[in-house]
Amino acid sequence: MTLYVSILSAAAVLAAAAACVDAWRFMGIWTGRIRIGRWRDRRAWQDALARKAAAWLKRMPAVPKKDQGRLVLWDMLRGAYADAAIQGWQLGGLSLGLNAYAGDRNDGGLKEKLRDALGRHELVVNYLERENPGTWEVDRMLLDYAVLEAGCGGEDRLMEKSLAFLESLKTEAGTLAYRRGQPAVRYVDTIGLACPLAAACAARTGREEYWNLAARQVEEYDAALLAGSSFPAHGFEMDRGYPLGLYDWSRGIGWYALGLCELYRLMEAHGRPEAGAMAKRIVSLSRELLPLRKRNGGFGWMVARPESVFESSGTALMGLLMLEAYRISGEPCFLEAAFGAEKALMGVTRRNGALDMCQGDTKGIGMYSDVWGLMPFAQGMALRLSVELNREERKE
């Protein structure tokens, strides 16, 4: 009888603890959205984004693997709440934004803080200590790129690891697979996650094959563009050429845009002939997106559906695309769109500087999240967009 009572008591305690965790998360979201979007001053908003991003360097909020908001404690105890793959690109995006902000403000102290935090972070330390690059997936490549961009110490060692990592993901087609177990399937994510790293490695080592790899990865994806359009499908099957997933998924277009913009920037800076082709892609995609903006200046999670929910990560990435299109073409409509995206992002930022309304992690092709909340990656991309717009504002 005593044992029975003890078991029931333990179960009741665990059930109460799980309920408390779920309630705490719900209340945190609800209270965080009180007086959301009251930002009017661009610089004050940038400072708030940067303060929150800097705080997250120490303890970054996890982006959950699942959409469910119940029994979260059980997932945490089982180690099924989040994983390193998701956190890798979260930290990468956050770091790129903070690095841009530190440069805009000439804040050497923040740059050093960022370098120190990245050098000590377990995702970087564990990566450098492991001998086998086959234990990692494409998801973390944006973090490697961010570490190189930040100018952290030990660049030669990281470069060696990154080159081995890129080689380990090459398939018979000579391009990179998103998942090692799916060598004949390409995801649009790879263009935003891996191509900037390949180009950065080429720029630092002088090895021509990595410029070619980055360009070929983009060109290969032409097979997955919507007919007569610049919109990429979420993925495609190489053997039969079947497109997979949505063409107008906001973050998918954003991944494509990020890859194009970073490649153009690096290729243009190093006098690469491929830069012209990237520029044409950027302007073409931007022009097609212009009429699909929401009234607030941003984009829905399905950009071609006016009724789809506004989504922050895709809006930040497409804002960067619009800004690059303006710098290439000089057409004011693109700069106006970039400022419009920034304004939309200000409208979904909480009082404490945390950007809200980011779609949760995608579970696979065709399995899109229905949860909207915080995402460190989007925080960094929004910050990067805004401080990049400062350069254009100063020219006026």
Short mmCIF file of N, CA and C in Angstrom, two decimals, residues 80-233:
data_model
loop_
_atom_site.label_atom_id
_atom_site.label_comp_id
_atom_site.label_asym_id
_atom_site.label_seq_id
_atom_site.Cartn_x
_atom_site.Cartn_y
_atom_site.Cartn_z
N ALA A 80 14.54 15.33 -26.32
CA ALA A 80 13.87 15.41 -27.62
C ALA A 80 13.28 16.80 -27.88
N TYR A 81 13.63 17.77 -27.05
CA TYR A 81 13.04 19.12 -27.20
C TYR A 81 13.71 19.91 -28.32
N ALA A 82 15.05 19.85 -28.40
CA ALA A 82 15.81 20.57 -29.43
C ALA A 82 17.03 19.74 -29.77
N ASP A 83 17.70 20.10 -30.88
CA ASP A 83 18.94 19.39 -31.21
C ASP A 83 19.98 20.36 -31.75
N ALA A 84 21.21 19.89 -31.84
CA ALA A 84 22.33 20.74 -32.22
C ALA A 84 22.23 21.23 -33.65
N ALA A 85 21.59 20.44 -34.52
CA ALA A 85 21.47 20.85 -35.93
C ALA A 85 20.69 22.15 -36.05
N ILE A 86 19.57 22.23 -35.35
CA ILE A 86 18.76 23.45 -35.38
C ILE A 86 19.51 24.60 -34.74
N GLN A 87 20.14 24.34 -33.61
CA GLN A 87 20.82 25.41 -32.87
C GLN A 87 22.02 25.96 -33.63
N GLY A 88 22.62 25.16 -34.51
CA GLY A 88 23.77 25.62 -35.27
C GLY A 88 23.45 26.80 -36.16
N TRP A 89 22.39 26.68 -36.96
CA TRP A 89 22.06 27.82 -37.84
C TRP A 89 21.40 28.96 -37.09
N GLN A 90 20.83 28.66 -35.93
CA GLN A 90 20.33 29.75 -35.09
C GLN A 90 21.48 30.64 -34.61
N LEU A 91 22.52 30.01 -34.09
CA LEU A 91 23.67 30.77 -33.61
C LEU A 91 24.40 31.47 -34.76
N GLY A 92 24.45 30.82 -35.91
CA GLY A 92 25.09 31.43 -37.07
C GLY A 92 24.40 32.72 -37.49
N GLY A 93 23.08 32.69 -37.62
CA GLY A 93 22.34 33.89 -38.01
C GLY A 93 22.43 34.99 -36.97
N LEU A 94 22.33 34.60 -35.70
CA LEU A 94 22.43 35.58 -34.60
C LEU A 94 23.79 36.27 -34.63
N SER A 95 24.85 35.51 -34.86
CA SER A 95 26.21 36.06 -34.87
C SER A 95 26.44 36.98 -36.06
N LEU A 96 25.91 36.64 -37.22
CA LEU A 96 26.05 37.51 -38.39
C LEU A 96 25.41 38.87 -38.14
N GLY A 97 24.25 38.87 -37.48
CA GLY A 97 23.58 40.13 -37.16
C GLY A 97 24.37 40.96 -36.17
N LEU A 98 24.85 40.33 -35.11
CA LEU A 98 25.63 41.06 -34.10
C LEU A 98 26.93 41.59 -34.68
N ASN A 99 27.56 40.83 -35.54
CA ASN A 99 28.81 41.28 -36.16
C ASN A 99 28.57 42.52 -37.02
N ALA A 100 27.46 42.53 -37.77
CA ALA A 100 27.11 43.69 -38.59
C ALA A 100 26.81 44.91 -37.71
N TYR A 101 26.11 44.69 -36.61
CA TYR A 101 25.78 45.79 -35.69
C TYR A 101 27.05 46.37 -35.07
N ALA A 102 27.97 45.51 -34.63
CA ALA A 102 29.22 45.98 -34.03
C ALA A 102 30.02 46.80 -35.03
N GLY A 103 30.01 46.38 -36.29
CA GLY A 103 30.71 47.15 -37.32
C GLY A 103 30.06 48.49 -37.57
N ASP A 104 28.74 48.52 -37.59
CA ASP A 104 28.01 49.78 -37.82
C ASP A 104 28.25 50.78 -36.70
N ARG A 105 28.34 50.28 -35.47
CA ARG A 105 28.52 51.16 -34.31
C ARG A 105 29.99 51.36 -33.94
N ASN A 106 30.90 50.74 -34.70
CA ASN A 106 32.33 50.79 -34.37
C ASN A 106 32.59 50.36 -32.93
N ASP A 107 31.92 49.29 -32.54
CA ASP A 107 31.99 48.79 -31.16
C ASP A 107 32.98 47.63 -31.09
N GLY A 108 34.25 47.97 -30.83
CA GLY A 108 35.27 46.93 -30.74
C GLY A 108 35.04 45.99 -29.58
N GLY A 109 34.47 46.51 -28.49
CA GLY A 109 34.20 45.66 -27.33
C GLY A 109 33.19 44.58 -27.64
N LEU A 110 32.15 44.94 -28.39
CA LEU A 110 31.14 43.95 -28.76
C LEU A 110 31.73 42.91 -29.72
N LYS A 111 32.59 43.36 -30.64
CA LYS A 111 33.22 42.41 -31.55
C LYS A 111 34.05 41.37 -30.78
N GLU A 112 34.79 41.85 -29.78
CA GLU A 112 35.60 40.93 -28.99
C GLU A 112 34.72 39.99 -28.17
N LYS A 113 33.63 40.53 -27.65
CA LYS A 113 32.69 39.70 -26.89
C LYS A 113 32.11 38.60 -27.78
N LEU A 114 31.78 38.97 -29.02
CA LEU A 114 31.23 38.00 -29.96
C LEU A 114 32.26 36.93 -30.30
N ARG A 115 33.48 37.34 -30.60
CA ARG A 115 34.54 36.37 -30.91
C ARG A 115 34.80 35.43 -29.75
N ASP A 116 34.84 35.98 -28.55
CA ASP A 116 35.09 35.15 -27.37
C ASP A 116 33.96 34.16 -27.15
N ALA A 117 32.71 34.63 -27.30
CA ALA A 117 31.55 33.76 -27.10
C ALA A 117 31.53 32.63 -28.13
N LEU A 118 31.83 32.95 -29.38
CA LEU A 118 31.85 31.91 -30.41
C LEU A 118 32.99 30.92 -30.17
N GLY A 119 34.16 31.43 -29.78
CA GLY A 119 35.29 30.55 -29.53
C GLY A 119 35.06 29.58 -28.39
N ARG A 120 34.22 29.98 -27.42
CA ARG A 120 33.95 29.13 -26.27
C ARG A 120 32.69 28.27 -26.43
N HIS A 121 31.88 28.58 -27.44
CA HIS A 121 30.59 27.89 -27.55
C HIS A 121 30.78 26.41 -27.83
N GLU A 122 29.95 25.60 -27.19
CA GLU A 122 30.10 24.15 -27.32
C GLU A 122 29.93 23.66 -28.76
N LEU A 123 29.09 24.34 -29.54
CA LEU A 123 28.89 23.92 -30.93
C LEU A 123 30.16 24.12 -31.76
N VAL A 124 30.96 25.12 -31.40
CA VAL A 124 32.22 25.36 -32.10
C VAL A 124 33.32 24.47 -31.54
N VAL A 125 33.41 24.39 -30.22
CA VAL A 125 34.45 23.59 -29.57
C VAL A 125 34.31 22.11 -29.95
N ASN A 126 33.10 21.58 -29.86
CA ASN A 126 32.88 20.17 -30.20
C ASN A 126 33.20 19.88 -31.66
N TYR A 127 32.89 20.83 -32.51
CA TYR A 127 33.15 20.67 -33.95
C TYR A 127 34.65 20.58 -34.22
N LEU A 128 35.41 21.43 -33.57
CA LEU A 128 36.86 21.44 -33.79
C LEU A 128 37.55 20.22 -33.19
N GLU A 129 36.95 19.66 -32.15
CA GLU A 129 37.58 18.52 -31.47
C GLU A 129 37.31 17.19 -32.16
N ARG A 130 36.19 17.10 -32.89
CA ARG A 130 35.86 15.83 -33.54
C ARG A 130 36.66 15.66 -34.83
N GLU A 131 37.14 14.45 -35.03
CA GLU A 131 37.96 14.16 -36.20
C GLU A 131 37.11 13.86 -37.44
N ASN A 132 35.95 13.26 -37.22
CA ASN A 132 35.13 12.78 -38.34
C ASN A 132 34.10 13.82 -38.75
N PRO A 133 34.24 14.46 -39.92
CA PRO A 133 33.25 15.44 -40.36
C PRO A 133 31.91 14.81 -40.72
N GLY A 134 31.89 13.49 -40.88
CA GLY A 134 30.65 12.81 -41.24
C GLY A 134 29.60 12.80 -40.15
N THR A 135 29.95 13.28 -38.95
CA THR A 135 28.97 13.33 -37.86
C THR A 135 28.12 14.60 -37.92
N TRP A 136 28.43 15.54 -38.84
CA TRP A 136 27.70 16.80 -38.93
C TRP A 136 26.91 16.86 -40.23
N GLU A 137 25.89 17.73 -40.23
CA GLU A 137 25.07 17.92 -41.41
C GLU A 137 25.16 19.39 -41.86
N VAL A 138 24.57 19.68 -43.01
CA VAL A 138 24.62 21.02 -43.62
C VAL A 138 24.16 22.12 -42.67
N ASP A 139 23.22 21.80 -41.78
CA ASP A 139 22.61 22.80 -40.90
C ASP A 139 23.63 23.70 -40.19
N ARG A 140 24.78 23.16 -39.84
CA ARG A 140 25.73 23.93 -39.04
C ARG A 140 26.69 24.78 -39.88
N MET A 141 26.62 24.68 -41.21
CA MET A 141 27.59 25.39 -42.05
C MET A 141 27.46 26.91 -41.93
N LEU A 142 26.25 27.41 -41.66
CA LEU A 142 26.09 28.85 -41.49
C LEU A 142 26.86 29.34 -40.27
N LEU A 143 26.96 28.50 -39.25
CA LEU A 143 27.74 28.86 -38.07
C LEU A 143 29.23 28.96 -38.41
N ASP A 144 29.74 28.04 -39.20
CA ASP A 144 31.14 28.11 -39.62
C ASP A 144 31.40 29.40 -40.39
N TYR A 145 30.47 29.75 -41.26
CA TYR A 145 30.60 30.99 -42.04
C TYR A 145 30.59 32.20 -41.11
N ALA A 146 29.72 32.20 -40.11
CA ALA A 146 29.65 33.31 -39.17
C ALA A 146 30.94 33.45 -38.36
N VAL A 147 31.53 32.32 -37.98
CA VAL A 147 32.79 32.35 -37.23
C VAL A 147 33.90 32.97 -38.08
N LEU A 148 33.95 32.61 -39.36
CA LEU A 148 34.94 33.19 -40.26
C LEU A 148 34.70 34.69 -40.45
N GLU A 149 33.44 35.08 -40.61
CA GLU A 149 33.10 36.49 -40.79
C GLU A 149 33.44 37.32 -39.56
N ALA A 150 33.31 36.73 -38.38
CA ALA A 150 33.59 37.45 -37.14
C ALA A 150 35.09 37.60 -36.89
N GLY A 151 35.91 36.84 -37.61
CA GLY A 151 37.36 36.93 -37.44
C GLY A 151 37.86 36.30 -36.16
N CYS A 152 37.27 35.19 -35.77
CA CYS A 152 37.69 34.51 -34.55
C CYS A 152 39.09 33.91 -34.72
N GLY A 153 39.77 33.67 -33.61
CA GLY A 153 41.08 33.04 -33.65
C GLY A 153 40.97 31.59 -34.11
N GLY A 154 42.07 31.04 -34.55
CA GLY A 154 42.07 29.65 -35.01
C GLY A 154 41.41 29.47 -36.36
N GLU A 155 41.48 30.51 -37.22
CA GLU A 155 40.80 30.46 -38.51
C GLU A 155 41.33 29.33 -39.39
N ASP A 156 42.65 29.10 -39.35
CA ASP A 156 43.24 28.05 -40.19
C ASP A 156 42.69 26.67 -39.83
N ARG A 157 42.53 26.44 -38.54
CA ARG A 157 42.00 25.14 -38.10
C ARG A 157 40.55 24.98 -38.52
N LEU A 158 39.77 26.06 -38.36
CA LEU A 158 38.38 26.01 -38.77
C LEU A 158 38.27 25.82 -40.28
N MET A 159 39.13 26.48 -41.03
CA MET A 159 39.12 26.34 -42.48
C MET A 159 39.39 24.89 -42.89
N GLU A 160 40.35 24.28 -42.24
CA GLU A 160 40.67 22.88 -42.53
C GLU A 160 39.47 21.98 -42.27
N LYS A 161 38.79 22.23 -41.15
CA LYS A 161 37.59 21.45 -40.82
C LYS A 161 36.48 21.69 -41.84
N SER A 162 36.30 22.95 -42.24
CA SER A 162 35.23 23.30 -43.17
C SER A 162 35.45 22.67 -44.53
N LEU A 163 36.70 22.66 -44.99
CA LEU A 163 36.99 22.04 -46.28
C LEU A 163 36.72 20.54 -46.24
N ALA A 164 37.11 19.89 -45.14
CA ALA A 164 36.84 18.45 -45.00
C ALA A 164 35.33 18.20 -44.92
N PHE A 165 34.63 19.09 -44.25
CA PHE A 165 33.18 18.99 -44.10
C PHE A 165 32.50 19.09 -45.48
N LEU A 166 32.90 20.08 -46.27
CA LEU A 166 32.34 20.25 -47.61
C LEU A 166 32.60 19.02 -48.47
N GLU A 167 33.81 18.51 -48.41
CA GLU A 167 34.15 17.33 -49.21
C GLU A 167 33.33 16.12 -48.80
N SER A 168 33.05 16.01 -47.50
CA SER A 168 32.32 14.84 -47.01
C SER A 168 30.87 14.82 -47.48
N LEU A 169 30.35 15.97 -47.87
CA LEU A 169 28.95 16.06 -48.29
C LEU A 169 28.78 16.03 -49.81
N LYS A 170 29.89 15.98 -50.54
CA LYS A 170 29.80 15.94 -52.00
C LYS A 170 29.22 14.60 -52.46
N THR A 171 28.40 14.69 -53.49
CA THR A 171 27.79 13.48 -54.06
C THR A 171 28.44 13.20 -55.41
N GLU A 172 27.95 12.17 -56.08
CA GLU A 172 28.48 11.82 -57.41
C GLU A 172 28.24 12.95 -58.42
N ALA A 173 27.22 13.77 -58.16
CA ALA A 173 26.92 14.90 -59.06
C ALA A 173 27.91 16.03 -58.89
N GLY A 174 28.75 15.96 -57.85
CA GLY A 174 29.73 17.01 -57.62
C GLY A 174 29.21 18.17 -56.80
N THR A 175 27.97 18.05 -56.32
CA THR A 175 27.38 19.09 -55.48
C THR A 175 27.03 18.50 -54.12
N LEU A 176 26.51 19.34 -53.24
CA LEU A 176 26.30 18.94 -51.85
C LEU A 176 24.89 18.43 -51.59
N ALA A 177 24.80 17.35 -50.85
CA ALA A 177 23.50 16.85 -50.39
C ALA A 177 23.15 17.55 -49.09
N TYR A 178 21.85 17.74 -48.85
CA TYR A 178 21.41 18.33 -47.59
C TYR A 178 21.48 17.29 -46.48
N ARG A 179 21.12 16.06 -46.80
CA ARG A 179 21.21 14.94 -45.87
C ARG A 179 22.00 13.82 -46.51
N ARG A 180 22.92 13.25 -45.74
CA ARG A 180 23.79 12.19 -46.26
C ARG A 180 22.99 10.98 -46.73
N GLY A 181 21.86 10.73 -46.06
CA GLY A 181 21.04 9.59 -46.43
C GLY A 181 20.15 9.84 -47.64
N GLN A 182 20.18 11.07 -48.20
CA GLN A 182 19.38 11.40 -49.37
C GLN A 182 20.25 12.08 -50.43
N PRO A 183 21.22 11.36 -50.98
CA PRO A 183 22.16 11.99 -51.92
C PRO A 183 21.54 12.48 -53.22
N ALA A 184 20.34 11.98 -53.57
CA ALA A 184 19.71 12.36 -54.83
C ALA A 184 18.61 13.40 -54.63
N VAL A 185 18.52 13.96 -53.44
CA VAL A 185 17.52 14.99 -53.16
C VAL A 185 18.24 16.28 -52.78
N ARG A 186 17.79 17.39 -53.36
CA ARG A 186 18.36 18.69 -53.03
C ARG A 186 17.31 19.54 -52.30
N TYR A 187 17.76 20.28 -51.30
CA TYR A 187 16.92 21.19 -50.55
C TYR A 187 17.39 22.62 -50.82
N VAL A 188 16.46 23.55 -50.86
CA VAL A 188 16.82 24.95 -51.07
C VAL A 188 17.63 25.49 -49.90
N ASP A 189 17.44 24.92 -48.72
CA ASP A 189 18.19 25.36 -47.53
C ASP A 189 19.70 25.34 -47.76
N THR A 190 20.17 24.35 -48.54
CA THR A 190 21.61 24.18 -48.75
C THR A 190 22.23 25.41 -49.41
N ILE A 191 21.47 26.09 -50.26
CA ILE A 191 22.02 27.27 -50.95
C ILE A 191 22.33 28.37 -49.95
N GLY A 192 21.46 28.56 -48.96
CA GLY A 192 21.71 29.59 -47.96
C GLY A 192 22.68 29.17 -46.88
N LEU A 193 22.72 27.88 -46.57
CA LEU A 193 23.56 27.39 -45.47
C LEU A 193 24.99 27.07 -45.91
N ALA A 194 25.15 26.46 -47.09
CA ALA A 194 26.45 25.94 -47.49
C ALA A 194 27.20 26.80 -48.51
N CYS A 195 26.48 27.42 -49.43
CA CYS A 195 27.16 28.17 -50.50
C CYS A 195 28.01 29.33 -49.96
N PRO A 196 27.52 30.10 -48.98
CA PRO A 196 28.39 31.16 -48.45
C PRO A 196 29.69 30.63 -47.85
N LEU A 197 29.62 29.48 -47.18
CA LEU A 197 30.83 28.90 -46.60
C LEU A 197 31.79 28.45 -47.70
N ALA A 198 31.26 27.83 -48.75
CA ALA A 198 32.12 27.39 -49.85
C ALA A 198 32.84 28.58 -50.49
N ALA A 199 32.10 29.67 -50.69
CA ALA A 199 32.71 30.87 -51.28
C ALA A 199 33.73 31.50 -50.34
N ALA A 200 33.42 31.51 -49.05
CA ALA A 200 34.36 32.07 -48.08
C ALA A 200 35.66 31.26 -48.03
N CYS A 201 35.53 29.94 -48.13
CA CYS A 201 36.72 29.07 -48.16
C CYS A 201 37.54 29.34 -49.43
N ALA A 202 36.84 29.53 -50.55
CA ALA A 202 37.53 29.82 -51.80
C ALA A 202 38.28 31.15 -51.71
N ALA A 203 37.63 32.15 -51.12
CA ALA A 203 38.24 33.47 -51.01
C ALA A 203 39.49 33.45 -50.13
N ARG A 204 39.46 32.61 -49.09
CA ARG A 204 40.57 32.58 -48.13
C ARG A 204 41.70 31.64 -48.54
N THR A 205 41.38 30.63 -49.32
CA THR A 205 42.40 29.66 -49.70
C THR A 205 42.87 29.82 -51.14
N GLY A 206 42.08 30.54 -51.96
CA GLY A 206 42.43 30.68 -53.37
C GLY A 206 42.16 29.44 -54.19
N ARG A 207 41.38 28.51 -53.64
CA ARG A 207 41.11 27.26 -54.35
C ARG A 207 39.88 27.42 -55.24
N GLU A 208 40.12 27.36 -56.52
CA GLU A 208 39.10 27.62 -57.54
C GLU A 208 37.91 26.67 -57.42
N GLU A 209 38.15 25.44 -57.00
CA GLU A 209 37.06 24.46 -57.02
C GLU A 209 35.91 24.82 -56.09
N TYR A 210 36.19 25.64 -55.06
CA TYR A 210 35.10 26.00 -54.14
C TYR A 210 34.27 27.16 -54.66
N TRP A 211 34.86 28.04 -55.47
CA TRP A 211 34.04 29.00 -56.21
C TRP A 211 33.11 28.24 -57.15
N ASN A 212 33.67 27.26 -57.84
CA ASN A 212 32.88 26.48 -58.80
C ASN A 212 31.78 25.70 -58.10
N LEU A 213 32.09 25.16 -56.92
CA LEU A 213 31.09 24.41 -56.17
C LEU A 213 29.91 25.30 -55.79
N ALA A 214 30.19 26.50 -55.28
CA ALA A 214 29.12 27.41 -54.88
C ALA A 214 28.24 27.79 -56.07
N ALA A 215 28.88 28.13 -57.20
CA ALA A 215 28.11 28.52 -58.39
C ALA A 215 27.31 27.35 -58.94
N ARG A 216 27.93 26.17 -58.95
CA ARG A 216 27.24 25.00 -59.50
C ARG A 216 26.06 24.58 -58.64
N GLN A 217 26.17 24.75 -57.32
CA GLN A 217 25.06 24.41 -56.43
C GLN A 217 23.83 25.26 -56.75
N VAL A 218 24.05 26.53 -57.05
CA VAL A 218 22.95 27.42 -57.43
C VAL A 218 22.40 27.05 -58.80
N GLU A 219 23.28 26.87 -59.77
CA GLU A 219 22.85 26.55 -61.13
C GLU A 219 22.09 25.24 -61.19
N GLU A 220 22.52 24.27 -60.40
CA GLU A 220 21.84 22.98 -60.35
C GLU A 220 20.39 23.13 -59.92
N TYR A 221 20.14 24.13 -59.05
CA TYR A 221 18.79 24.30 -58.51
C TYR A 221 17.83 24.95 -59.51
N ASP A 222 18.34 25.36 -60.67
CA ASP A 222 17.44 25.90 -61.70
C ASP A 222 16.38 24.88 -62.08
N ALA A 223 16.70 23.60 -61.92
CA ALA A 223 15.74 22.54 -62.24
C ALA A 223 14.53 22.58 -61.32
N ALA A 224 14.67 23.25 -60.17
CA ALA A 224 13.58 23.28 -59.20
C ALA A 224 12.85 24.62 -59.19
N LEU A 225 13.15 25.51 -60.14
CA LEU A 225 12.44 26.78 -60.21
C LEU A 225 11.09 26.59 -60.88
N LEU A 226 10.10 27.32 -60.39
CA LEU A 226 8.77 27.30 -61.00
C LEU A 226 8.90 27.78 -62.44
N ALA A 227 8.21 27.10 -63.36
CA ALA A 227 8.31 27.43 -64.78
C ALA A 227 7.99 28.90 -65.02
N GLY A 228 8.89 29.61 -65.69
CA GLY A 228 8.67 31.03 -65.98
C GLY A 228 8.82 31.93 -64.79
N SER A 229 9.43 31.43 -63.70
CA SER A 229 9.52 32.19 -62.46
C SER A 229 10.90 32.02 -61.83
N SER A 230 11.17 32.83 -60.81
CA SER A 230 12.42 32.71 -60.05
C SER A 230 12.20 32.03 -58.71
N PHE A 231 10.96 31.57 -58.43
CA PHE A 231 10.65 30.95 -57.15
C PHE A 231 11.18 29.52 -57.10
N PRO A 232 11.97 29.19 -56.07
CA PRO A 232 12.48 27.82 -55.95
C PRO A 232 11.53 26.93 -55.15
N ALA A 233 11.42 25.68 -55.54
CA ALA A 233 10.70 24.71 -54.72
C ALA A 233 11.51 24.42 -53.47
#
